[in-house]
C-alpha cells in the first residue's frame, strides 16, 4: 500500500512488488518521511518507466499475431481500432501542456540538482533490480550528509507558475463570487451567486 502509486508495473510482474516491499520491510523507506519519498521517486520512477516500456515491447503482438492486430478484417475479426491523427495529438499537447510546469518535476529543482551531483559522485551506477535499493540508500546518506552542512530546500522556491489554460472557442470563465464569510463560489447557478443555501451549511 505504501508504494501504491505504481500499480501497473507491479501487476505486470509480481517480482517488482516484492522488490519494492523489501525496502519498506527493511526499514529503508518510510512513506511519512518527505526526503525518503522524494529520493525514492527520483530513482524508482524513471527505472520503473524503462522497465514498463521494455515489458510493453515484449508483450506486443509479433509475427502472425501482429498481422491479426493490424488487419483484423482479414481474419474474420472486428476492427475496433480508433485511429487518432498524431498531428492533432501534438497540437493538443502544445496547446494545453506546459512541460515546464512544476507538476512534471519528480522532485523540487534544488533537490534534483543535488541528487544529480550525488549520483555522479557515486560513479553514475547502473540501476537494476539488484542495485536500486543500494543506490537509493547511498543517495539518502549523501543528501543527509549534505544537509548537515547547508540548508536544503524541500519545496519549490517559485510556486507562482502560470496555471492558466486558454479557453475553448466560444467559452468564458466561470463567474467568481467571494462571500464575506470566507467561502467562494465559481459557477453559473443563480447568476454566479451560487445556490440559495451557499454559506448556510454551518448554521
mmCIF file of C-alpha atoms in Angstrom:
data_model
loop_
_atom_site.group_PDB
_atom_site.id
_atom_site.type_symbol
_atom_site.label_atom_id
_atom_site.label_comp_id
_atom_site.label_asym_id
_atom_site.label_seq_id
_atom_site.Cartn_x
_atom_site.Cartn_y
_atom_site.Cartn_z
ATOM 1 C CA UNK A 1 0.000 0.000 0.000
ATOM 2 C CA UNK A 2 2.884 2.378 0.786
ATOM 3 C CA UNK A 3 4.009 2.166 -2.842
ATOM 4 C CA UNK A 4 0.578 2.095 -4.440
ATOM 5 C CA UNK A 5 1.393 4.901 -6.868
ATOM 6 C CA UNK A 6 2.939 2.379 -9.289
ATOM 7 C CA UNK A 7 0.409 -0.472 -9.600
ATOM 8 C CA UNK A 8 0.741 -1.143 -13.333
ATOM 9 C CA UNK A 9 4.343 -2.324 -13.311
ATOM 10 C CA UNK A 10 3.826 -4.454 -10.209
ATOM 11 C CA UNK A 11 0.788 -6.128 -11.796
ATOM 12 C CA UNK A 12 2.819 -6.952 -14.899
ATOM 13 C CA UNK A 13 5.432 -8.778 -12.827
ATOM 14 C CA UNK A 14 4.854 -9.677 -9.140
ATOM 15 C CA UNK A 15 8.616 -9.678 -8.541
ATOM 16 C CA UNK A 16 8.574 -5.891 -8.766
ATOM 17 C CA UNK A 17 6.113 -5.678 -5.900
ATOM 18 C CA UNK A 18 8.348 -7.935 -3.801
ATOM 19 C CA UNK A 19 11.341 -5.737 -4.635
ATOM 20 C CA UNK A 20 9.510 -2.587 -3.602
ATOM 21 C CA UNK A 21 8.083 -4.123 -0.440
ATOM 22 C CA UNK A 22 11.546 -5.300 0.574
ATOM 23 C CA UNK A 23 12.722 -1.729 1.118
ATOM 24 C CA UNK A 24 9.706 -0.997 3.315
ATOM 25 C CA UNK A 25 10.140 -4.170 5.372
ATOM 26 C CA UNK A 26 13.859 -3.469 5.822
ATOM 27 C CA UNK A 27 13.062 -0.044 7.235
ATOM 28 C CA UNK A 28 14.836 1.779 4.401
ATOM 29 C CA UNK A 29 11.763 3.701 3.306
ATOM 30 C CA UNK A 30 9.136 5.480 5.388
ATOM 31 C CA UNK A 31 6.156 6.928 3.497
ATOM 32 C CA UNK A 32 5.888 9.716 6.103
ATOM 33 C CA UNK A 33 9.494 10.806 5.533
ATOM 34 C CA UNK A 34 9.431 13.523 2.846
ATOM 35 C CA UNK A 35 13.106 13.241 1.937
ATOM 36 C CA UNK A 36 12.950 9.458 1.569
ATOM 37 C CA UNK A 37 9.783 9.787 -0.537
ATOM 38 C CA UNK A 38 11.428 12.284 -2.885
ATOM 39 C CA UNK A 39 14.593 10.229 -3.332
ATOM 40 C CA UNK A 40 12.524 7.099 -3.949
ATOM 41 C CA UNK A 41 10.503 8.935 -6.601
ATOM 42 C CA UNK A 42 13.667 10.306 -8.225
ATOM 43 C CA UNK A 43 15.321 6.928 -8.685
ATOM 44 C CA UNK A 44 12.452 4.442 -8.880
ATOM 45 C CA UNK A 45 10.016 6.160 -11.253
ATOM 46 C CA UNK A 46 12.431 6.528 -14.228
ATOM 47 C CA UNK A 47 13.660 2.965 -13.721
ATOM 48 C CA UNK A 48 10.136 1.559 -13.497
ATOM 49 C CA UNK A 49 9.181 3.587 -16.562
ATOM 50 C CA UNK A 50 12.017 1.990 -18.533
ATOM 51 C CA UNK A 51 11.074 -1.475 -17.260
ATOM 52 C CA UNK A 52 7.441 -0.895 -18.249
ATOM 53 C CA UNK A 53 8.497 0.199 -21.750
ATOM 54 C CA UNK A 54 10.562 -2.966 -22.099
ATOM 55 C CA UNK A 55 7.640 -5.053 -20.833
ATOM 56 C CA UNK A 56 5.267 -3.458 -23.360
ATOM 57 C CA UNK A 57 7.722 -4.180 -26.171
ATOM 58 C CA UNK A 58 7.784 -7.805 -25.004
ATOM 59 C CA UNK A 59 4.009 -8.329 -24.913
ATOM 60 C CA UNK A 60 3.065 -6.503 -28.124
ATOM 61 C CA UNK A 61 1.958 -8.849 -30.929
ATOM 62 C CA UNK A 62 4.649 -10.360 -33.151
ATOM 63 C CA UNK A 63 4.506 -12.487 -36.295
ATOM 64 C CA UNK A 64 1.038 -13.810 -37.147
ATOM 65 C CA UNK A 65 -0.439 -12.110 -34.091
ATOM 66 C CA UNK A 66 0.817 -8.778 -35.360
ATOM 67 C CA UNK A 67 -0.955 -9.379 -38.677
ATOM 68 C CA UNK A 68 -4.208 -10.122 -36.835
ATOM 69 C CA UNK A 69 -3.711 -6.967 -34.791
ATOM 70 C CA UNK A 70 -3.028 -4.731 -37.797
ATOM 71 C CA UNK A 71 -5.559 -6.325 -40.214
ATOM 72 C CA UNK A 72 -8.313 -7.984 -38.144
ATOM 73 C CA UNK A 73 -10.780 -7.946 -41.066
ATOM 74 C CA UNK A 74 -8.554 -10.405 -42.935
ATOM 75 C CA UNK A 75 -9.040 -12.935 -40.138
ATOM 76 C CA UNK A 76 -12.779 -12.615 -39.568
ATOM 77 C CA UNK A 77 -12.391 -10.310 -36.583
ATOM 78 C CA UNK A 78 -13.921 -6.912 -35.903
ATOM 79 C CA UNK A 79 -11.728 -3.870 -36.366
ATOM 80 C CA UNK A 80 -12.381 -1.809 -33.224
ATOM 81 C CA UNK A 81 -9.309 0.374 -33.532
ATOM 82 C CA UNK A 82 -9.856 4.125 -33.327
ATOM 83 C CA UNK A 83 -7.177 5.981 -35.251
ATOM 84 C CA UNK A 84 -6.057 9.345 -33.883
ATOM 85 C CA UNK A 85 -4.118 11.800 -36.006
ATOM 86 C CA UNK A 86 -0.667 12.321 -34.487
ATOM 87 C CA UNK A 87 -0.699 15.937 -35.646
ATOM 88 C CA UNK A 88 -3.916 16.504 -33.655
ATOM 89 C CA UNK A 89 -2.359 14.987 -30.541
ATOM 90 C CA UNK A 90 0.720 17.164 -30.980
ATOM 91 C CA UNK A 91 -1.463 20.250 -31.370
ATOM 92 C CA UNK A 92 -3.410 19.500 -28.160
ATOM 93 C CA UNK A 93 -0.155 18.780 -26.344
ATOM 94 C CA UNK A 94 1.347 22.104 -27.372
ATOM 95 C CA UNK A 95 -1.868 23.976 -26.578
ATOM 96 C CA UNK A 96 -2.660 22.619 -23.120
ATOM 97 C CA UNK A 97 0.509 21.095 -21.658
ATOM 98 C CA UNK A 98 3.253 23.230 -20.189
ATOM 99 C CA UNK A 99 6.143 20.779 -19.923
ATOM 100 C CA UNK A 100 8.000 23.223 -17.704
ATOM 101 C CA UNK A 101 5.251 23.138 -15.069
ATOM 102 C CA UNK A 102 6.242 22.009 -11.586
ATOM 103 C CA UNK A 103 3.793 19.108 -11.735
ATOM 104 C CA UNK A 104 6.115 17.328 -14.168
ATOM 105 C CA UNK A 105 9.111 17.510 -11.813
ATOM 106 C CA UNK A 106 9.792 14.302 -9.910
ATOM 107 C CA UNK A 107 11.242 16.362 -7.066
ATOM 108 C CA UNK A 108 11.821 20.091 -6.438
ATOM 109 C CA UNK A 109 14.503 21.511 -8.710
ATOM 110 C CA UNK A 110 17.112 22.226 -5.964
ATOM 111 C CA UNK A 111 16.881 18.637 -4.735
ATOM 112 C CA UNK A 112 17.056 17.297 -8.305
ATOM 113 C CA UNK A 113 20.310 19.199 -8.867
ATOM 114 C CA UNK A 114 21.772 17.837 -5.626
ATOM 115 C CA UNK A 115 20.694 14.261 -6.419
ATOM 116 C CA UNK A 116 22.286 14.500 -9.868
ATOM 117 C CA UNK A 117 25.519 15.684 -8.249
ATOM 118 C CA UNK A 118 25.460 12.906 -5.637
ATOM 119 C CA UNK A 119 24.611 10.289 -8.273
ATOM 120 C CA UNK A 120 27.568 11.380 -10.392
ATOM 121 C CA UNK A 121 29.825 11.302 -7.321
ATOM 122 C CA UNK A 122 28.775 7.678 -6.845
ATOM 123 C CA UNK A 123 30.134 6.944 -10.320
ATOM 124 C CA UNK A 124 26.760 7.024 -12.091
ATOM 125 C CA UNK A 125 25.991 3.370 -11.168
ATOM 126 C CA UNK A 126 23.686 1.319 -13.368
ATOM 127 C CA UNK A 127 20.215 0.967 -11.860
ATOM 128 C CA UNK A 128 18.927 -2.613 -11.825
ATOM 129 C CA UNK A 129 16.648 -4.650 -9.597
ATOM 130 C CA UNK A 130 19.775 -5.811 -7.745
ATOM 131 C CA UNK A 131 21.285 -2.367 -7.199
ATOM 132 C CA UNK A 132 18.390 0.081 -6.934
ATOM 133 C CA UNK A 133 17.904 -0.066 -3.154
ATOM 134 C CA UNK A 134 21.663 0.196 -2.548
ATOM 135 C CA UNK A 135 21.811 3.279 -4.796
ATOM 136 C CA UNK A 136 18.777 4.715 -3.006
ATOM 137 C CA UNK A 137 20.482 4.281 0.372
ATOM 138 C CA UNK A 138 23.756 5.779 -0.901
ATOM 139 C CA UNK A 139 21.852 8.796 -2.232
ATOM 140 C CA UNK A 140 19.913 9.154 1.010
ATOM 141 C CA UNK A 141 23.086 9.132 3.090
ATOM 142 C CA UNK A 142 24.790 11.584 0.712
ATOM 143 C CA UNK A 143 21.879 14.024 0.866
ATOM 144 C CA UNK A 144 21.634 13.729 4.646
ATOM 145 C CA UNK A 145 25.367 14.410 4.935
ATOM 146 C CA UNK A 146 24.976 17.444 2.666
ATOM 147 C CA UNK A 147 22.072 18.705 4.777
ATOM 148 C CA UNK A 148 24.342 18.768 7.842
ATOM 149 C CA UNK A 149 26.480 21.412 6.154
ATOM 150 C CA UNK A 150 23.905 23.505 4.315
ATOM 151 C CA UNK A 151 20.202 24.281 4.101
ATOM 152 C CA UNK A 152 18.427 22.033 1.625
ATOM 153 C CA UNK A 153 15.139 23.340 0.204
ATOM 154 C CA UNK A 154 12.450 20.673 0.269
ATOM 155 C CA UNK A 155 9.809 22.621 -1.648
ATOM 156 C CA UNK A 156 9.873 24.637 -4.874
ATOM 157 C CA UNK A 157 11.048 28.213 -4.424
ATOM 158 C CA UNK A 158 8.703 29.506 -7.085
ATOM 159 C CA UNK A 159 5.111 28.407 -6.598
ATOM 160 C CA UNK A 160 3.636 31.142 -8.779
ATOM 161 C CA UNK A 161 3.773 29.185 -12.030
ATOM 162 C CA UNK A 162 1.221 30.187 -14.630
ATOM 163 C CA UNK A 163 -1.640 27.709 -14.323
ATOM 164 C CA UNK A 164 -3.920 29.471 -16.794
ATOM 165 C CA UNK A 165 -5.158 27.493 -19.793
ATOM 166 C CA UNK A 166 -6.593 29.099 -22.917
ATOM 167 C CA UNK A 167 -10.372 28.897 -23.075
ATOM 168 C CA UNK A 168 -12.054 26.867 -25.779
ATOM 169 C CA UNK A 169 -13.529 28.912 -28.599
ATOM 170 C CA UNK A 170 -16.880 30.432 -27.650
ATOM 171 C CA UNK A 171 -16.439 29.743 -23.919
ATOM 172 C CA UNK A 172 -15.894 32.120 -20.988
ATOM 173 C CA UNK A 173 -14.581 31.935 -17.431
ATOM 174 C CA UNK A 174 -16.903 30.831 -14.627
ATOM 175 C CA UNK A 175 -18.337 33.687 -12.541
ATOM 176 C CA UNK A 176 -16.468 34.196 -9.285
ATOM 177 C CA UNK A 177 -18.300 35.274 -6.138
ATOM 178 C CA UNK A 178 -16.316 35.855 -2.938
ATOM 179 C CA UNK A 179 -18.540 35.841 0.171
ATOM 180 C CA UNK A 180 -17.883 37.783 3.363
ATOM 181 C CA UNK A 181 -17.729 34.546 5.380
ATOM 182 C CA UNK A 182 -14.618 33.381 3.566
ATOM 183 C CA UNK A 183 -16.372 30.966 1.196
ATOM 184 C CA UNK A 184 -16.489 31.489 -2.525
ATOM 185 C CA UNK A 185 -18.413 30.007 -5.421
ATOM 186 C CA UNK A 186 -17.397 29.586 -9.053
ATOM 187 C CA UNK A 187 -20.214 28.559 -11.358
ATOM 188 C CA UNK A 188 -23.338 29.649 -13.148
ATOM 189 C CA UNK A 189 -26.069 28.838 -10.602
ATOM 190 C CA UNK A 190 -28.021 31.911 -9.504
ATOM 191 C CA UNK A 191 -26.233 34.175 -11.948
ATOM 192 C CA UNK A 192 -22.904 33.301 -10.389
ATOM 193 C CA UNK A 193 -24.098 33.800 -6.805
ATOM 194 C CA UNK A 194 -24.494 30.085 -6.173
ATOM 195 C CA UNK A 195 -27.445 28.116 -4.787
ATOM 196 C CA UNK A 196 -29.570 29.735 -2.029
ATOM 197 C CA UNK A 197 -28.060 27.571 0.703
ATOM 198 C CA UNK A 198 -24.481 28.709 -0.037
ATOM 199 C CA UNK A 199 -22.839 29.930 3.126
ATOM 200 C CA UNK A 200 -25.554 28.420 5.344
ATOM 201 C CA UNK A 201 -24.027 24.944 5.783
ATOM 202 C CA UNK A 202 -22.624 25.833 9.191
ATOM 203 C CA UNK A 203 -25.938 27.135 10.510
#
